[in-house]
Coordinates of C-alpha atoms and ligand atoms in Angstrom, one line a residue:
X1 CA 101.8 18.2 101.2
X2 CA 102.0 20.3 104.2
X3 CA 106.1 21.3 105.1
X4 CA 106.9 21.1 108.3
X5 CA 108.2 24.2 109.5
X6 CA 110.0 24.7 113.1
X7 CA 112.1 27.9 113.7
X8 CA 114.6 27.6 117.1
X9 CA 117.0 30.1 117.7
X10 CA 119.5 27.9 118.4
X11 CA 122.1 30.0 120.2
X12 CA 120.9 33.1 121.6
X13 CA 123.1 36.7 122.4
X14 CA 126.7 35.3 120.6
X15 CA 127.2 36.5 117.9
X16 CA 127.1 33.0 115.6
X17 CA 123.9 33.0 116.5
X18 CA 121.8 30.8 113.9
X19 CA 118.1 30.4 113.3
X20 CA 117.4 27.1 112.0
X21 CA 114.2 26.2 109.7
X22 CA 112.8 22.7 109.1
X23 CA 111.4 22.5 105.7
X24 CA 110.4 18.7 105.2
X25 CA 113.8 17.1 105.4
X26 CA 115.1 20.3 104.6
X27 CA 117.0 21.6 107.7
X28 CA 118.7 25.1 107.2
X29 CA 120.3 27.7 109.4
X30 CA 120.3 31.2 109.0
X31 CA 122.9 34.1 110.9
X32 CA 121.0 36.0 113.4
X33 CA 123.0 39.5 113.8
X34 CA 122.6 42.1 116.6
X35 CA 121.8 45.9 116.3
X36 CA 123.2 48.3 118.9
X37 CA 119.9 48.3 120.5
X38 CA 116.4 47.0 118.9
X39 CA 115.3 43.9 117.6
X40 CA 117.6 41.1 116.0
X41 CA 117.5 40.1 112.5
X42 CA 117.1 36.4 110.5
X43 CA 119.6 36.7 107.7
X44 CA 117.4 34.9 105.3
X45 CA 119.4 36.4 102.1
X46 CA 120.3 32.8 101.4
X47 CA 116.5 31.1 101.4
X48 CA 115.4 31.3 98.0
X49 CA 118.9 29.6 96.5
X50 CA 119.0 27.0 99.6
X51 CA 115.1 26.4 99.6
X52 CA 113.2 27.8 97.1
X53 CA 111.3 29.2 99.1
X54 CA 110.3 32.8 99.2
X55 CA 109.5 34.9 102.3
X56 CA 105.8 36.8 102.2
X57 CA 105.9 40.2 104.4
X58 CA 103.6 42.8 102.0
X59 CA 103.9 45.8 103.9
X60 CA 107.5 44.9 105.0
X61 CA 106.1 44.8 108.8
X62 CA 108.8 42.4 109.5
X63 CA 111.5 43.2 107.4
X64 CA 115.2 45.1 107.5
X65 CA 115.5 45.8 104.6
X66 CA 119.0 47.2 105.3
X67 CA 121.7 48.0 108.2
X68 CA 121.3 51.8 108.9
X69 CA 122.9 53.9 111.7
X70 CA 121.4 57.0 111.4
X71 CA 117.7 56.7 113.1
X72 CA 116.3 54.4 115.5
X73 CA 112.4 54.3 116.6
X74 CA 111.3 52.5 119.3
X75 CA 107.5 52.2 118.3
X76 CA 106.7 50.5 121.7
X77 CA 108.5 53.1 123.9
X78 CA 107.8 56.1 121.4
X79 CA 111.3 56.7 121.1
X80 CA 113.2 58.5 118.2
X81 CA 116.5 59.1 117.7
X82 CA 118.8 61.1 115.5
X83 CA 122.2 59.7 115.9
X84 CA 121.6 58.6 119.0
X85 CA 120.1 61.6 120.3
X86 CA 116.3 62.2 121.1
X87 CA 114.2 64.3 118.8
X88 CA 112.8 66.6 121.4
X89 CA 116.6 67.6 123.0
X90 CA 117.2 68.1 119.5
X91 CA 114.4 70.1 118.4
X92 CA 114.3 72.2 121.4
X93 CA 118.2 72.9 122.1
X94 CA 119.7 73.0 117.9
X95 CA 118.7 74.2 115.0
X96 CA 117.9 72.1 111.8
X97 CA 121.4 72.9 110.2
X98 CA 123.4 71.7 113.0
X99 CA 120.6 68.3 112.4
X100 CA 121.3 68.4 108.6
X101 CA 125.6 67.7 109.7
X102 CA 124.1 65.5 112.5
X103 CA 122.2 63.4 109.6
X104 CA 124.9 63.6 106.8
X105 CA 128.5 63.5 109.2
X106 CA 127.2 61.2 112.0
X107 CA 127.8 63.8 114.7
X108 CA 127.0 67.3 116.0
X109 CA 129.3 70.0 114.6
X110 CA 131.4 72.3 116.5
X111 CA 131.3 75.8 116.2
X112 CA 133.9 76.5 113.2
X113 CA 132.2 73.5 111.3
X114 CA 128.6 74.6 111.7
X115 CA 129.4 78.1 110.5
X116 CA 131.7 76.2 107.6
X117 CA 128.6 73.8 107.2
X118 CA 126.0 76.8 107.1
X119 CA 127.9 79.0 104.6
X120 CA 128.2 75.9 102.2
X121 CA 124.0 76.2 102.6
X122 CA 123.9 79.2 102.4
X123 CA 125.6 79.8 99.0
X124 CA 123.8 77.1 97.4
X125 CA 120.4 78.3 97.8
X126 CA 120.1 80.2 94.7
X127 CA 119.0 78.0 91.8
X128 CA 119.7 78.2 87.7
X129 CA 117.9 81.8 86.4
X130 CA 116.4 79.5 83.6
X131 CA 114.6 77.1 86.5
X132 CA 112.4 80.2 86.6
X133 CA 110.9 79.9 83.7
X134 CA 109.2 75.8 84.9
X135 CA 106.9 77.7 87.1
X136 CA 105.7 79.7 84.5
X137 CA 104.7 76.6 82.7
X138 CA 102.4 75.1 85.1
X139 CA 98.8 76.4 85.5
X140 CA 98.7 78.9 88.7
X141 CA 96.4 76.3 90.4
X142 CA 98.9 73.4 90.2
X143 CA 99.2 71.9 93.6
X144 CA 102.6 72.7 94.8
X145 CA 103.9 69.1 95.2
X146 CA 103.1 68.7 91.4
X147 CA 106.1 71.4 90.5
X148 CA 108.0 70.0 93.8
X149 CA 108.2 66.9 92.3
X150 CA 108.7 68.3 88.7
X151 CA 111.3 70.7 89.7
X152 CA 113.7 69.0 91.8
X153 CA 113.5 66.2 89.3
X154 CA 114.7 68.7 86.6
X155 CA 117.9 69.8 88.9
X156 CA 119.3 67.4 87.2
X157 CA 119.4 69.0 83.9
X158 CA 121.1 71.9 85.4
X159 CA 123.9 70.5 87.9
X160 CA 124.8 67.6 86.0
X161 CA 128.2 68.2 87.6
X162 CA 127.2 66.5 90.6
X163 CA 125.2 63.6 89.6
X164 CA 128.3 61.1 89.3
X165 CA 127.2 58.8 92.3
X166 CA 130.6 57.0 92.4
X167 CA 132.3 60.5 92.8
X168 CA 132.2 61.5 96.7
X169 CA 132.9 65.0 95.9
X170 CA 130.1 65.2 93.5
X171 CA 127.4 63.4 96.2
X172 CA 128.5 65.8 98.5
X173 CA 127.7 69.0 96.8
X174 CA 124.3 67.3 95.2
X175 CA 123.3 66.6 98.7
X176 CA 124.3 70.3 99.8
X177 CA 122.4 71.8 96.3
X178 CA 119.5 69.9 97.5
X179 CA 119.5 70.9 101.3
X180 CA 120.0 74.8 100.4
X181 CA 117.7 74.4 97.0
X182 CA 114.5 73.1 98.6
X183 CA 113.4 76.1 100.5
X184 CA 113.9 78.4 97.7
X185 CA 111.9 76.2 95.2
X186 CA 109.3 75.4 97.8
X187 CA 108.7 79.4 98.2
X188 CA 108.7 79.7 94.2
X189 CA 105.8 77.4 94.5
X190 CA 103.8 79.1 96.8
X191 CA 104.6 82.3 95.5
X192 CA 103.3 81.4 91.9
X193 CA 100.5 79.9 93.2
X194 CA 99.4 83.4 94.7
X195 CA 100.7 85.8 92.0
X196 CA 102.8 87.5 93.6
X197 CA 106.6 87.7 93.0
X198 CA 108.9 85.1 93.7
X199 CA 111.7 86.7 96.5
X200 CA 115.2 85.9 96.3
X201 CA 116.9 83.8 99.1
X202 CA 119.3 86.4 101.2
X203 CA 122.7 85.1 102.4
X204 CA 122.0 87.6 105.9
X205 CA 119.4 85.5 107.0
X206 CA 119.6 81.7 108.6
X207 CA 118.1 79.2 107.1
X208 CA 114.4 78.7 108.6
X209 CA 114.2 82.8 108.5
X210 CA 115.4 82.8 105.0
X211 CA 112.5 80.5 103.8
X212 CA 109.9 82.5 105.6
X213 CA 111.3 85.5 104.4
X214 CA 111.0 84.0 100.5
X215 CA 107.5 82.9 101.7
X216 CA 105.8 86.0 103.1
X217 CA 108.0 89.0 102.1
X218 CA 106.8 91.3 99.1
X219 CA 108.9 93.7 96.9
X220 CA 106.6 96.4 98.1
X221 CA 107.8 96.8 101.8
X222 CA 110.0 95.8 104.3
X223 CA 109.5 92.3 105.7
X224 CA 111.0 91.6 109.5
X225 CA 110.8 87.7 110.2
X226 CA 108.8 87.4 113.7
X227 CA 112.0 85.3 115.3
X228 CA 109.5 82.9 117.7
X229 CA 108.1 81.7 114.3
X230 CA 111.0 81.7 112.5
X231 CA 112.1 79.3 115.7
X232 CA 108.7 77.3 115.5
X233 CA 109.3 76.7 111.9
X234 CA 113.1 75.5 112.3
X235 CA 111.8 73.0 115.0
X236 CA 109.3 71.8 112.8
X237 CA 112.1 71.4 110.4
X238 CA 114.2 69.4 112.8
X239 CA 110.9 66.9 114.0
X240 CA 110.2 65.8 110.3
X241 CA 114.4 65.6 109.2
X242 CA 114.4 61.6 109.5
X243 CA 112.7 58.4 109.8
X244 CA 114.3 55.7 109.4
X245 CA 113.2 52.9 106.7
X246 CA 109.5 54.8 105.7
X247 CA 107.9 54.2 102.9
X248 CA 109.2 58.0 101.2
X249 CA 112.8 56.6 102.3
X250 CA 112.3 53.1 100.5
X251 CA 111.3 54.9 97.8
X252 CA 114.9 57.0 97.8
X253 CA 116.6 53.6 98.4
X254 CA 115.3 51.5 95.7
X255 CA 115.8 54.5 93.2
X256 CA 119.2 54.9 94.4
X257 CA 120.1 51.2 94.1
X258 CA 119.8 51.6 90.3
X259 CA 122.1 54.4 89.9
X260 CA 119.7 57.0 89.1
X261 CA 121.0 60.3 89.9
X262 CA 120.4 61.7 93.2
X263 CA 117.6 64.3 92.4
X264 CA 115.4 61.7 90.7
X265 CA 116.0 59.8 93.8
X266 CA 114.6 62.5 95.9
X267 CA 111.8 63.5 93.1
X268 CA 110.9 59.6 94.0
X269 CA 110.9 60.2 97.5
X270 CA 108.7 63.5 97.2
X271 CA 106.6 61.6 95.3
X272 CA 105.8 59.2 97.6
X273 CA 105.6 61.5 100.7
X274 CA 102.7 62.9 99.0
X275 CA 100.2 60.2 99.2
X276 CA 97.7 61.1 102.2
X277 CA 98.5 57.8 104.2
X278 CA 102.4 59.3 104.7
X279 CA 103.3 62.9 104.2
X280 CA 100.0 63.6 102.7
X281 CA 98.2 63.0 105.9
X282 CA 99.1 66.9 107.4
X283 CA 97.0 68.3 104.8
X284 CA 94.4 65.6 105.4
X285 CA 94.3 65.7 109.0
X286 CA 93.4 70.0 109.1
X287 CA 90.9 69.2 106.2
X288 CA 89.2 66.9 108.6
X289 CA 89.7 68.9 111.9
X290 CA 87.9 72.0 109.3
X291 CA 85.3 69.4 108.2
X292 CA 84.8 68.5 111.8
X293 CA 84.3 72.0 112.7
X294 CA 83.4 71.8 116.6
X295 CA 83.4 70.0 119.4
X296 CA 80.3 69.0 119.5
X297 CA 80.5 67.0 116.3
X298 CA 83.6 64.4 117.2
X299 CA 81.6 61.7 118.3
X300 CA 80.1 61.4 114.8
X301 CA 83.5 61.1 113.4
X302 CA 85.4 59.1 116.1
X303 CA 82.0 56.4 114.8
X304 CA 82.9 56.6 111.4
X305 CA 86.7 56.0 111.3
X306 CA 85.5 52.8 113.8
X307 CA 83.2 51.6 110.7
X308 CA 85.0 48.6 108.7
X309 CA 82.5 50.2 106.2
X310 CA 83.2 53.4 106.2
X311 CA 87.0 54.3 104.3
X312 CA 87.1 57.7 106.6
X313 CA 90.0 57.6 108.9
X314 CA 91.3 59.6 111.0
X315 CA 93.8 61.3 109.6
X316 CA 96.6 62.0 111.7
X317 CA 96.3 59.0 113.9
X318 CA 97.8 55.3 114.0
X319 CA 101.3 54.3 112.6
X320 CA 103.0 51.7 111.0
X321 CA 105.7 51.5 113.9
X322 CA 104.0 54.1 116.7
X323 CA 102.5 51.5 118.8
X324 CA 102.5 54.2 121.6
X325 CA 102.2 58.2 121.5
X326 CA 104.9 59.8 118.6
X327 CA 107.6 61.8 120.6
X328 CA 107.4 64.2 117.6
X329 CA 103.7 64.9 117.7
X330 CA 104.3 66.1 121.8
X331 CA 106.5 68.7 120.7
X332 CA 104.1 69.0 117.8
X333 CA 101.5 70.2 119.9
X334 CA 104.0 72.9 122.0
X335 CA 104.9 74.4 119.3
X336 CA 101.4 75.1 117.8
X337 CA 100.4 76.5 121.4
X338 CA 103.8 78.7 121.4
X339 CA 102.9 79.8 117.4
X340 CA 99.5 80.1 118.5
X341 CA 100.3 82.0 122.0
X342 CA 102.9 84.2 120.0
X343 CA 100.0 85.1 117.1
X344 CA 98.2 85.8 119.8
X345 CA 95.3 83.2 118.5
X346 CA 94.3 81.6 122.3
X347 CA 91.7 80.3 121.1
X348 CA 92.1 78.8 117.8
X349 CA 88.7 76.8 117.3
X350 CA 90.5 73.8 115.1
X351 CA 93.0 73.6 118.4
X352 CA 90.0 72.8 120.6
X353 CA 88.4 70.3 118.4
X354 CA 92.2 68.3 117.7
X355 CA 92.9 68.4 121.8
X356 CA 89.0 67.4 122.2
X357 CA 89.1 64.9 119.3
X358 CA 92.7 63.4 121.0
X359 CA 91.4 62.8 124.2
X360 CA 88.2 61.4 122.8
X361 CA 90.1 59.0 120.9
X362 CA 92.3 58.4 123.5
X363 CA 90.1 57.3 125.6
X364 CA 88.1 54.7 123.3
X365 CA 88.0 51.3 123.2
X366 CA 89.3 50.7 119.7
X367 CA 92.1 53.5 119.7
X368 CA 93.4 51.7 122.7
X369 CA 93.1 48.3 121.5
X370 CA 94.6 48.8 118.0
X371 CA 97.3 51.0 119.8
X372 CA 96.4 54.1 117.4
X373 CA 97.8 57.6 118.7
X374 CA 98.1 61.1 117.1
X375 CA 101.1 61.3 114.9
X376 CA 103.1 63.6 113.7
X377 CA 100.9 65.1 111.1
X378 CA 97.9 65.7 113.8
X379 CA 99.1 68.8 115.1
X380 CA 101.5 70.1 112.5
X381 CA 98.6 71.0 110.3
X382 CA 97.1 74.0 112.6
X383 CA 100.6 75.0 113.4
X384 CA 101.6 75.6 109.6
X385 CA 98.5 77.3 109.1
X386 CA 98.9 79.6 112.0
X387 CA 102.6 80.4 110.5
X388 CA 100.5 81.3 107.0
X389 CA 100.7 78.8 104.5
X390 CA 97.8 76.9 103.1
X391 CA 97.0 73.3 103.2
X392 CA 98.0 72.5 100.1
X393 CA 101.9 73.9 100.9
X394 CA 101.7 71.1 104.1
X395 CA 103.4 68.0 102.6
X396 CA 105.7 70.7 100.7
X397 CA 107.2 71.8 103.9
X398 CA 107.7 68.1 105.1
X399 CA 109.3 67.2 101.5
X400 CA 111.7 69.8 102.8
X401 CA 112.8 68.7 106.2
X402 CA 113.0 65.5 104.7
X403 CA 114.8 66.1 101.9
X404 CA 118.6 65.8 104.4
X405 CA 117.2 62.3 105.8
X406 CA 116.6 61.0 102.2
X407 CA 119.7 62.0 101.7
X408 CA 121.9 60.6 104.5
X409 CA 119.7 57.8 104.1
X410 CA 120.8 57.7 100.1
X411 CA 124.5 57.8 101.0
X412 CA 124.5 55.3 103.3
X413 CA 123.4 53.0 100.8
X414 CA 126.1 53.9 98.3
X415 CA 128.3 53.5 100.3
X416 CA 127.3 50.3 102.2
X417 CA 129.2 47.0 100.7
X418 CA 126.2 45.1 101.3
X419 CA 124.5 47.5 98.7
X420 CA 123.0 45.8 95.2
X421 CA 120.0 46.8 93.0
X422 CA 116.7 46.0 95.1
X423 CA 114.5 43.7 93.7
X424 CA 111.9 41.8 95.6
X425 CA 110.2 39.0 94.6
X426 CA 106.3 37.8 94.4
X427 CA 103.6 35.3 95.2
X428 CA 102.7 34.3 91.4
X429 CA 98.8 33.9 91.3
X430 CA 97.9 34.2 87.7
X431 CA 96.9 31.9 85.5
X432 CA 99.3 29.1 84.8
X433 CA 100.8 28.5 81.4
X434 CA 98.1 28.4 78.4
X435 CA 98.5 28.6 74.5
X436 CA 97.2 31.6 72.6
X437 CA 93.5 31.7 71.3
X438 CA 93.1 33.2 67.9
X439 CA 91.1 35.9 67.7
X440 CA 88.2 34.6 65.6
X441 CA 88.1 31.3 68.1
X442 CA 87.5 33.1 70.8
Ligands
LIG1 C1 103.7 59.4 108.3 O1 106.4 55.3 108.3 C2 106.7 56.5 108.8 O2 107.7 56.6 109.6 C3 105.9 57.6 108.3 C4 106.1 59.0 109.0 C5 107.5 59.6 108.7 O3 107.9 60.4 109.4 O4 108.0 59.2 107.6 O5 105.9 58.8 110.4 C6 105.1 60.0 108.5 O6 103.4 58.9 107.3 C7 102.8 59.3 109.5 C8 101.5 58.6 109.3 C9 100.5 59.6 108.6 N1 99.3 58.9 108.1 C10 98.1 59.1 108.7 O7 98.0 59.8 109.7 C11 97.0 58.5 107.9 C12 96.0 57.8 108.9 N2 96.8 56.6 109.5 C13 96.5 55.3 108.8 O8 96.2 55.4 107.5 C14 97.5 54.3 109.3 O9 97.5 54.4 110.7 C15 98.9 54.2 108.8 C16 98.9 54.3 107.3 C17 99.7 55.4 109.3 C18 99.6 53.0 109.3 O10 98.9 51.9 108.6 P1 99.3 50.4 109.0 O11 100.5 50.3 109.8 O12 99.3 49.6 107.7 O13 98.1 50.0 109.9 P2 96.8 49.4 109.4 O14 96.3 50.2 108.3 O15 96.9 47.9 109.2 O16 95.8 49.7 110.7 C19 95.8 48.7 111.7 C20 94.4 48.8 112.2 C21 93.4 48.6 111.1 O17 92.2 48.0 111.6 P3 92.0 46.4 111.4 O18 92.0 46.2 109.9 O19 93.2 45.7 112.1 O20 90.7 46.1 112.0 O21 94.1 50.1 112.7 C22 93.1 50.8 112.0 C23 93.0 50.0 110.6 O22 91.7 50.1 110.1 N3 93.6 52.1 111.8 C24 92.8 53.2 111.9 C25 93.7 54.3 111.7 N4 94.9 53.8 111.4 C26 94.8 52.5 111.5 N5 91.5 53.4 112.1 C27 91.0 54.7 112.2 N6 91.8 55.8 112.0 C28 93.1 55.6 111.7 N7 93.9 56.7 111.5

């Protein structure tokens, strides 16, 4: 029997708005609420029990799965704000600390409480002598978001003094541990992975210097931090800090909804940044501008990722939400001219085949039609690699920066009334019910 289904939005702007469903001579209603700006939302928390009926969304393109007021996108406009305020005022008037109390607090610091804020970082970034000894356990050719993901996991087993969610206090310091620790394991990483010596974090330095300073500096000599790329990586910082409900930040949701202490919610998180269709894709896209190689050889590529038989895509393009160009991958592309202008690399031949590549793509039939524009990965890769660090450090650097959204994000759940373990359901379409076969009958 076919249902009959008929939504009306029955009252439209008030706030009893109601969004009623026919179901065969089933009628229901369901609340419609109103963001501050963006799209409306059913309340259909109540269909299952009232219908029996599940919804089907894989993918959740059409679901909230939550009331959040920290980040809004506008994927039509190519909006993004923090707060309220747009990424690129952000990235190119503050730094990422003053964005880490923007994220957390819900507003921009003054002076006396981003110098109180930045000291609290700032004296956290050491971590436990004994974590030391983790690196030495994986082999020197791990890739660095294997012992991201293993080490921030095991801050557990040494600050277990802040991992009592329903203690404010404690969730604060976990989430300033985690803020001030990431750099310094991130640099552990990439220093074990080259041999040298890992670098202690220095409490003179600000943040973004500080991690390039962990990075590149040797025991050997003195090492001065070039301030224009100690600038360009703070901004990078700031661009990858939030986004809203991705699939990294559903992860850190879900896991948090259990209880589970807040660094296995962000070794969750990490985890899932690192597959190459989300935070992955930096690495993936400057692997395919390098396979590209030049110019000359784009068309054959701009073919393949139109082939429904061919898996290549390009990487660095199209988004779930992005239905228009991603404000963070215009200030993207400044920065790697400024890095590359300030290294004094003009002509940087994996520039001129991503610029060429964009405009090419830009300009085709099927990029236009299926709304597909660079992201923010297309032009971070050749700007990370012009500040020195190898592809395989990419998604470690955006694990990083979005270490404080998964975080503010993480809080806001806690401590959101509305918050209860997440558990979606399914459509079932396995075999019905059906005895068991012994073995020798079958
Ligand atoms: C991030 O969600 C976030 O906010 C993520 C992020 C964040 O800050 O947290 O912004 C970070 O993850 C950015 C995205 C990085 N990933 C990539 O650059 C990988 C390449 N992009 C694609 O894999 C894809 O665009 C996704 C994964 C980003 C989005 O996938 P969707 O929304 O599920 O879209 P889709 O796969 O359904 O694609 C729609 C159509 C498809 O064609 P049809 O089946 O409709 O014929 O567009 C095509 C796709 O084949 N398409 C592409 C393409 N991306 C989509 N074709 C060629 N190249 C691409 N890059």
């Amino acid at each position: 029997m076919t249902d009959v289904v008929k939504i009306d939005d029955v009252a439209d702007g008030r706030s009893d708005a109601t969004a009623k469903l026919t179901l065969g001579n089933n009628q229901l209603e369901f609340p419609i609420y109103d963001g501050t700006i963006g799209p409306r939302v059913i309340d259909i928390s109540k269909l299952y029990g009232s219908s029996g009926y599940f919804t089907y969304d894989p993918g959740f393109t059409s679901t909230a799965s939550c009331r959040s007021s920290i980040t809004y996108i506008d994927g039509d406009e190519g909006i993004l704000l923090y707060r309220g305020y747009p990424i690129d005022e952000l990235a190119q008037n503050g730094t990422f600390l003053e964005t880490c109390y923007l994220l957390l607090y819900g507003r921009l610091p003054n002076q006396n409480e981003h110098i109180e804020f930045s000291d609290r970082v700032t004296h956290h970034t050491m971590i436990h002598e004994q974590m030391n000894r983790f690196f030495a356990g994986f082999r020197r050719d791990a890739h660095p978001m294997a012992i991201m993901v293993g080490c921030v996991g095991a801050l557990a087993a040494f600050y277990h003094d802040s991992t009592d969610i329903s203690d404010p206090v404690q969730r604060d310091i976990a989430s300033l541990r985690m803020i001030a620790k990431m750099p310094t394991i991130a640099a552990l990483a990439y220093k074990y992975s080259t041999g040298q010596p890992s670098i202690y974090p220095r409490n003179d330095l600000d943040y973004s210097s500080n991690f390039l300073h962990m990075c590149f500096a040797v025991p050997c000599e003195e090492y001065k931090v070039d301030p224009v790329l100690s600038r360009a990586m703070d901004r990078i910082f700031i661009l990858h800090a939030d986004h809203e409900q991705n699939a990294s930040t559903s992860t850190v949701r879900l896991a948090g909804s259990s209880g589970a202490n807040p660094f296995a919610c962000i070794a969750a998180g990490i985890a899932c940044l690192w597959g190459p269709a989300h935070g992955g894709a930096n690495e993936a896209a400057l692997r395919m501008l390098a396979e590209i190689g030049t110019v000359d050889r784009i068309p054959e590529f701009i073919r393949r990722a139109k082939d429904k038989n061919d898996p290549f895509r390009l990487m660095g393009f199209g988004h779930r939400v992005y239905k228009n160009y991603d404000p963070r991958a215009r200030v993207m592309q400044q920065t790697s001219h400024e890095v590359l202008d300030a290294l004094g690399i003009r002509n940087e031949p994996l520039l001129q085949v991503a610029m060429e590549l964009e405009k090419i793509a830009l300009e085709d039939e099927y990029f236009v039609e299926k709304r597909l524009y660079p992201n923010i990965d297309f032009y971070s890769g050749i700007t990370l690699r012009a500040l020195g660090f190898p592809p395989d450090m990419f998604t470690v650097l955006f694990a990083l920066a979005r270490t404080v959204g998964w975080i503010a994000q993480w809080r806001e759940m806690i401590e959101d009334p509305e918050q209860r373990i997440g558990r979606p359901r399914q459509l079932y379409t396995g075999p019905a019910v059906r005895d068991y076969v012994p073995i020798e009958k079958r």
